[in-house]
Amino acid sequence: MQDLKNKIEDLKNVAEKLAIEIKITNLNDQEFHIKSGYCKLNGRNLIFLDKSLSLKEQTDVILHALKNFDI
């Protein structure tokens, strides 16, 4: 568990260096089906994470998003 927390913090640091903001929020909406992942909104790079995701799932979403960047 602690290993995953450290990994997620490392990934957040990488994202921050790439000017990618990570938002952890409730994406469970009755009208719209919104999934965790990367998007560009008003010129800002964002990764949205559903707060109901496990740490492993959050790590996977961030890793998948960062694969699109030259790091």
Backbone as XML, in Angstrom:
<?xml version="1.0"?>
<chain id="A" units="angstrom">
  <residue number="1" name="MET">
    <atom name="N" x="0.832" y="-1.190" z="0.000"/>
    <atom name="CA" x="0.000" y="0.000" z="0.000"/>
    <atom name="C" x="0.875" y="1.252" z="0.000"/>
  </residue>
  <residue number="2" name="GLN">
    <atom name="N" x="1.858" y="1.301" z="0.897"/>
    <atom name="CA" x="2.749" y="2.467" z="0.959"/>
    <atom name="C" x="3.543" y="2.611" z="-0.334"/>
  </residue>
  <residue number="3" name="ASP">
    <atom name="N" x="3.906" y="1.470" z="-0.932"/>
    <atom name="CA" x="4.640" y="1.496" z="-2.194"/>
    <atom name="C" x="3.803" y="2.171" z="-3.284"/>
  </residue>
  <residue number="4" name="LEU">
    <atom name="N" x="2.504" y="1.863" z="-3.327"/>
    <atom name="CA" x="1.620" y="2.486" z="-4.315"/>
    <atom name="C" x="1.465" y="3.982" z="-4.053"/>
  </residue>
  <residue number="5" name="LYS">
    <atom name="N" x="1.392" y="4.367" z="-2.780"/>
    <atom name="CA" x="1.287" y="5.789" z="-2.444"/>
    <atom name="C" x="2.533" y="6.540" z="-2.898"/>
  </residue>
  <residue number="6" name="ASN">
    <atom name="N" x="3.706" y="5.933" z="-2.698"/>
    <atom name="CA" x="4.954" y="6.553" z="-3.152"/>
    <atom name="C" x="4.981" y="6.657" z="-4.666"/>
  </residue>
  <residue number="7" name="LYS">
    <atom name="N" x="4.531" y="5.611" z="-5.343"/>
    <atom name="CA" x="4.520" y="5.597" z="-6.806"/>
    <atom name="C" x="3.602" y="6.691" z="-7.346"/>
  </residue>
  <residue number="8" name="ILE">
    <atom name="N" x="2.436" y="6.830" z="-6.735"/>
    <atom name="CA" x="1.489" y="7.848" z="-7.194"/>
    <atom name="C" x="2.063" y="9.241" z="-6.970"/>
  </residue>
  <residue number="9" name="GLU">
    <atom name="N" x="2.746" y="9.458" z="-5.859"/>
    <atom name="CA" x="3.373" y="10.760" z="-5.600"/>
    <atom name="C" x="4.464" y="11.046" z="-6.631"/>
  </residue>
  <residue number="10" name="ASP">
    <atom name="N" x="5.251" y="10.029" z="-6.974"/>
    <atom name="CA" x="6.285" y="10.194" z="-8.003"/>
    <atom name="C" x="5.648" y="10.561" z="-9.344"/>
  </residue>
  <residue number="11" name="LEU">
    <atom name="N" x="4.567" y="9.888" z="-9.695"/>
    <atom name="CA" x="3.884" y="10.177" z="-10.958"/>
    <atom name="C" x="3.285" y="11.583" z="-10.953"/>
  </residue>
  <residue number="12" name="LYS">
    <atom name="N" x="2.756" y="12.016" z="-9.818"/>
    <atom name="CA" x="2.213" y="13.373" z="-9.707"/>
    <atom name="C" x="3.323" y="14.400" z="-9.893"/>
  </residue>
  <residue number="13" name="ASN">
    <atom name="N" x="4.511" y="14.114" z="-9.369"/>
    <atom name="CA" x="5.650" y="15.018" z="-9.551"/>
    <atom name="C" x="6.060" y="15.109" z="-11.017"/>
  </residue>
  <residue number="14" name="VAL">
    <atom name="N" x="6.063" y="13.979" z="-11.713"/>
    <atom name="CA" x="6.381" y="13.968" z="-13.145"/>
    <atom name="C" x="5.344" y="14.789" z="-13.902"/>
  </residue>
  <residue number="15" name="ALA">
    <atom name="N" x="4.073" y="14.572" z="-13.589"/>
    <atom name="CA" x="3.005" y="15.313" z="-14.252"/>
    <atom name="C" x="3.156" y="16.814" z="-14.009"/>
  </residue>
  <residue number="16" name="GLU">
    <atom name="N" x="3.474" y="17.188" z="-12.776"/>
    <atom name="CA" x="3.642" y="18.605" z="-12.445"/>
    <atom name="C" x="4.773" y="19.233" z="-13.258"/>
  </residue>
  <residue number="17" name="LYS">
    <atom name="N" x="5.869" y="18.496" z="-13.441"/>
    <atom name="CA" x="7.001" y="19.001" z="-14.235"/>
    <atom name="C" x="6.614" y="19.177" z="-15.702"/>
  </residue>
  <residue number="18" name="LEU">
    <atom name="N" x="5.623" y="18.414" z="-16.160"/>
    <atom name="CA" x="5.139" y="18.520" z="-17.536"/>
    <atom name="C" x="3.968" y="19.501" z="-17.647"/>
  </residue>
  <residue number="19" name="ALA">
    <atom name="N" x="3.696" y="20.223" z="-16.573"/>
    <atom name="CA" x="2.592" y="21.199" z="-16.519"/>
    <atom name="C" x="1.236" y="20.527" z="-16.729"/>
  </residue>
  <residue number="20" name="ILE">
    <atom name="N" x="1.086" y="19.338" z="-16.147"/>
    <atom name="CA" x="-0.185" y="18.617" z="-16.193"/>
    <atom name="C" x="-0.772" y="18.649" z="-14.789"/>
  </residue>
  <residue number="21" name="GLU">
    <atom name="N" x="-1.973" y="19.164" z="-14.699"/>
    <atom name="CA" x="-2.650" y="19.252" z="-13.415"/>
    <atom name="C" x="-3.482" y="17.990" z="-13.193"/>
  </residue>
  <residue number="22" name="ILE">
    <atom name="N" x="-3.398" y="17.424" z="-12.001"/>
    <atom name="CA" x="-4.179" y="16.238" z="-11.671"/>
    <atom name="C" x="-5.305" y="16.639" z="-10.731"/>
  </residue>
  <residue number="23" name="LYS">
    <atom name="N" x="-6.517" y="16.295" z="-11.122"/>
    <atom name="CA" x="-7.710" y="16.598" z="-10.331"/>
    <atom name="C" x="-8.334" y="15.282" z="-9.883"/>
  </residue>
  <residue number="24" name="ILE">
    <atom name="N" x="-8.498" y="15.129" z="-8.578"/>
    <atom name="CA" x="-9.184" y="13.959" z="-8.047"/>
    <atom name="C" x="-10.563" y="14.430" z="-7.609"/>
  </residue>
  <residue number="25" name="THR">
    <atom name="N" x="-11.581" y="13.871" z="-8.237"/>
    <atom name="CA" x="-12.939" y="14.348" z="-8.001"/>
    <atom name="C" x="-13.943" y="13.210" z="-8.170"/>
  </residue>
  <residue number="26" name="ASN">
    <atom name="N" x="-15.169" y="13.485" z="-7.812"/>
    <atom name="CA" x="-16.241" y="12.510" z="-7.983"/>
    <atom name="C" x="-16.754" y="12.614" z="-9.421"/>
  </residue>
  <residue number="27" name="LEU">
    <atom name="N" x="-16.489" y="11.603" z="-10.224"/>
    <atom name="CA" x="-16.931" y="11.610" z="-11.623"/>
    <atom name="C" x="-18.218" y="10.821" z="-11.816"/>
  </residue>
  <residue number="28" name="ASN">
    <atom name="N" x="-18.836" y="10.414" z="-10.731"/>
    <atom name="CA" x="-20.077" y="9.651" z="-10.809"/>
    <atom name="C" x="-21.245" y="10.616" z="-10.974"/>
  </residue>
  <residue number="29" name="ASP">
    <atom name="N" x="-21.725" y="10.746" z="-12.191"/>
    <atom name="CA" x="-22.803" y="11.674" z="-12.509"/>
    <atom name="C" x="-23.957" y="10.880" z="-13.121"/>
  </residue>
  <residue number="30" name="GLN">
    <atom name="N" x="-25.163" y="11.229" z="-12.765"/>
    <atom name="CA" x="-26.328" y="10.503" z="-13.255"/>
    <atom name="C" x="-26.612" y="10.777" z="-14.737"/>
  </residue>
  <residue number="31" name="GLU">
    <atom name="N" x="-26.320" y="11.993" z="-15.214"/>
    <atom name="CA" x="-26.630" y="12.350" z="-16.597"/>
    <atom name="C" x="-25.535" y="11.954" z="-17.582"/>
  </residue>
  <residue number="32" name="PHE">
    <atom name="N" x="-24.294" y="12.065" z="-17.174"/>
    <atom name="CA" x="-23.171" y="11.844" z="-18.077"/>
    <atom name="C" x="-22.279" y="10.729" z="-17.551"/>
  </residue>
  <residue number="33" name="HIS">
    <atom name="N" x="-21.732" y="9.967" z="-18.480"/>
    <atom name="CA" x="-20.754" y="8.942" z="-18.120"/>
    <atom name="C" x="-19.368" y="9.528" z="-18.370"/>
  </residue>
  <residue number="34" name="ILE">
    <atom name="N" x="-18.676" y="9.873" z="-17.306"/>
    <atom name="CA" x="-17.357" y="10.494" z="-17.407"/>
    <atom name="C" x="-16.331" y="9.522" z="-16.848"/>
  </residue>
  <residue number="35" name="LYS">
    <atom name="N" x="-15.258" y="9.304" z="-17.614"/>
    <atom name="CA" x="-14.214" y="8.379" z="-17.199"/>
    <atom name="C" x="-12.963" y="9.139" z="-16.800"/>
  </residue>
  <residue number="36" name="SER">
    <atom name="N" x="-12.160" y="8.527" z="-15.955"/>
    <atom name="CA" x="-10.867" y="9.087" z="-15.573"/>
    <atom name="C" x="-9.948" y="9.081" z="-16.781"/>
  </residue>
  <residue number="37" name="GLY">
    <atom name="N" x="-9.071" y="10.093" z="-16.850"/>
    <atom name="CA" x="-8.106" y="10.137" z="-17.930"/>
    <atom name="C" x="-7.623" y="11.540" z="-18.221"/>
  </residue>
  <residue number="38" name="TYR">
    <atom name="N" x="-6.874" y="11.650" z="-19.309"/>
    <atom name="CA" x="-6.256" y="12.908" z="-19.724"/>
    <atom name="C" x="-7.191" y="13.693" z="-20.633"/>
  </residue>
  <residue number="39" name="CYS">
    <atom name="N" x="-7.160" y="15.011" z="-20.481"/>
    <atom name="CA" x="-7.847" y="15.875" z="-21.437"/>
    <atom name="C" x="-7.159" y="17.238" z="-21.446"/>
  </residue>
  <residue number="40" name="LYS">
    <atom name="N" x="-7.439" y="17.977" z="-22.488"/>
    <atom name="CA" x="-6.943" y="19.347" z="-22.598"/>
    <atom name="C" x="-8.164" y="20.248" z="-22.547"/>
  </residue>
  <residue number="41" name="LEU">
    <atom name="N" x="-8.185" y="21.186" z="-21.609"/>
    <atom name="CA" x="-9.344" y="22.035" z="-21.398"/>
    <atom name="C" x="-8.885" y="23.481" z="-21.305"/>
  </residue>
  <residue number="42" name="ASN">
    <atom name="N" x="-9.362" y="24.308" z="-22.227"/>
    <atom name="CA" x="-8.974" y="25.724" z="-22.267"/>
    <atom name="C" x="-7.451" y="25.904" z="-22.243"/>
  </residue>
  <residue number="43" name="GLY">
    <atom name="N" x="-6.761" y="25.054" z="-22.989"/>
    <atom name="CA" x="-5.308" y="25.151" z="-23.089"/>
    <atom name="C" x="-4.548" y="24.539" z="-21.930"/>
  </residue>
  <residue number="44" name="ARG">
    <atom name="N" x="-5.253" y="23.977" z="-20.962"/>
    <atom name="CA" x="-4.606" y="23.360" z="-19.792"/>
    <atom name="C" x="-4.597" y="21.850" z="-19.946"/>
  </residue>
  <residue number="45" name="ASN">
    <atom name="N" x="-3.474" y="21.230" z="-19.602"/>
    <atom name="CA" x="-3.369" y="19.773" z="-19.593"/>
    <atom name="C" x="-3.863" y="19.267" z="-18.243"/>
  </residue>
  <residue number="46" name="LEU">
    <atom name="N" x="-4.825" y="18.361" z="-18.279"/>
    <atom name="CA" x="-5.428" y="17.852" z="-17.053"/>
    <atom name="C" x="-5.526" y="16.336" z="-17.079"/>
  </residue>
  <residue number="47" name="ILE">
    <atom name="N" x="-5.403" y="15.748" z="-15.911"/>
    <atom name="CA" x="-5.726" y="14.340" z="-15.724"/>
    <atom name="C" x="-6.795" y="14.308" z="-14.639"/>
  </residue>
  <residue number="48" name="PHE">
    <atom name="N" x="-7.957" y="13.796" z="-14.997"/>
    <atom name="CA" x="-9.031" y="13.645" z="-14.030"/>
    <atom name="C" x="-9.017" y="12.218" z="-13.489"/>
  </residue>
  <residue number="49" name="LEU">
    <atom name="N" x="-9.084" y="12.107" z="-12.171"/>
    <atom name="CA" x="-9.150" y="10.806" z="-11.513"/>
    <atom name="C" x="-10.422" y="10.742" z="-10.687"/>
  </residue>
  <residue number="50" name="ASP">
    <atom name="N" x="-11.180" y="9.691" z="-10.885"/>
    <atom name="CA" x="-12.366" y="9.481" z="-10.068"/>
    <atom name="C" x="-11.899" y="9.088" z="-8.669"/>
  </residue>
  <residue number="51" name="LYS">
    <atom name="N" x="-12.410" y="9.775" z="-7.651"/>
    <atom name="CA" x="-11.957" y="9.512" z="-6.291"/>
    <atom name="C" x="-12.343" y="8.119" z="-5.804"/>
  </residue>
  <residue number="52" name="SER">
    <atom name="N" x="-13.235" y="7.441" z="-6.516"/>
    <atom name="CA" x="-13.621" y="6.080" z="-6.122"/>
    <atom name="C" x="-12.635" y="5.024" z="-6.630"/>
  </residue>
  <residue number="53" name="LEU">
    <atom name="N" x="-11.684" y="5.430" z="-7.469"/>
    <atom name="CA" x="-10.699" y="4.477" z="-7.990"/>
    <atom name="C" x="-9.716" y="4.068" z="-6.896"/>
  </residue>
  <residue number="54" name="SER">
    <atom name="N" x="-9.249" y="2.836" z="-6.980"/>
    <atom name="CA" x="-8.205" y="2.370" z="-6.060"/>
    <atom name="C" x="-6.891" y="3.062" z="-6.422"/>
  </residue>
  <residue number="55" name="LEU">
    <atom name="N" x="-5.921" y="2.998" z="-5.525"/>
    <atom name="CA" x="-4.610" y="3.584" z="-5.813"/>
    <atom name="C" x="-3.983" y="2.938" z="-7.047"/>
  </residue>
  <residue number="56" name="LYS">
    <atom name="N" x="-4.165" y="1.644" z="-7.214"/>
    <atom name="CA" x="-3.639" y="0.939" z="-8.391"/>
    <atom name="C" x="-4.284" y="1.477" z="-9.664"/>
  </residue>
  <residue number="57" name="GLU">
    <atom name="N" x="-5.598" y="1.667" z="-9.642"/>
    <atom name="CA" x="-6.294" y="2.190" z="-10.811"/>
    <atom name="C" x="-5.879" y="3.630" z="-11.104"/>
  </residue>
  <residue number="58" name="GLN">
    <atom name="N" x="-5.695" y="4.447" z="-10.071"/>
    <atom name="CA" x="-5.231" y="5.820" z="-10.261"/>
    <atom name="C" x="-3.837" y="5.824" z="-10.890"/>
  </residue>
  <residue number="59" name="THR">
    <atom name="N" x="-2.974" y="4.950" z="-10.410"/>
    <atom name="CA" x="-1.629" y="4.827" z="-10.968"/>
    <atom name="C" x="-1.692" y="4.462" z="-12.448"/>
  </residue>
  <residue number="60" name="ASP">
    <atom name="N" x="-2.544" y="3.503" z="-12.787"/>
    <atom name="CA" x="-2.683" y="3.068" z="-14.184"/>
    <atom name="C" x="-3.162" y="4.211" z="-15.085"/>
  </residue>
  <residue number="61" name="VAL">
    <atom name="N" x="-4.120" y="5.002" z="-14.601"/>
    <atom name="CA" x="-4.650" y="6.121" z="-15.391"/>
    <atom name="C" x="-3.554" y="7.156" z="-15.635"/>
  </residue>
  <residue number="62" name="ILE">
    <atom name="N" x="-2.793" y="7.492" z="-14.597"/>
    <atom name="CA" x="-1.722" y="8.488" z="-14.745"/>
    <atom name="C" x="-0.645" y="7.972" z="-15.687"/>
  </residue>
  <residue number="63" name="LEU">
    <atom name="N" x="-0.245" y="6.712" z="-15.516"/>
    <atom name="CA" x="0.770" y="6.128" z="-16.405"/>
    <atom name="C" x="0.311" y="6.145" z="-17.860"/>
  </residue>
  <residue number="64" name="HIS">
    <atom name="N" x="-0.928" y="5.774" z="-18.095"/>
    <atom name="CA" x="-1.472" y="5.766" z="-19.455"/>
    <atom name="C" x="-1.434" y="7.182" z="-20.060"/>
  </residue>
  <residue number="65" name="ALA">
    <atom name="N" x="-1.786" y="8.177" z="-19.268"/>
    <atom name="CA" x="-1.792" y="9.560" z="-19.762"/>
    <atom name="C" x="-0.371" y="10.049" z="-20.042"/>
  </residue>
  <residue number="66" name="LEU">
    <atom name="N" x="0.571" y="9.708" z="-19.176"/>
    <atom name="CA" x="1.945" y="10.188" z="-19.340"/>
    <atom name="C" x="2.661" y="9.547" z="-20.530"/>
  </residue>
  <residue number="67" name="LYS">
    <atom name="N" x="2.170" y="8.405" z="-20.991"/>
    <atom name="CA" x="2.769" y="7.751" z="-22.150"/>
    <atom name="C" x="2.699" y="8.614" z="-23.407"/>
  </residue>
  <residue number="68" name="ASN">
    <atom name="N" x="1.766" y="9.564" z="-23.424"/>
    <atom name="CA" x="1.590" y="10.445" z="-24.589"/>
    <atom name="C" x="2.567" y="11.598" z="-24.606"/>
  </residue>
  <residue number="69" name="PHE">
    <atom name="N" x="3.387" y="11.726" z="-23.585"/>
    <atom name="CA" x="4.312" y="12.841" z="-23.491"/>
    <atom name="C" x="5.751" y="12.351" z="-23.591"/>
  </residue>
  <residue number="70" name="ASP">
    <atom name="N" x="6.611" y="13.199" z="-24.113"/>
    <atom name="CA" x="8.027" y="12.878" z="-24.249"/>
    <atom name="C" x="8.716" y="13.159" z="-22.921"/>
  </residue>
  <residue number="71" name="ILE">
    <atom name="N" x="8.969" y="12.087" z="-22.172"/>
    <atom name="CA" x="9.617" y="12.265" z="-20.853"/>
    <atom name="C" x="10.923" y="11.535" z="-20.765"/>
  </residue>
</chain>
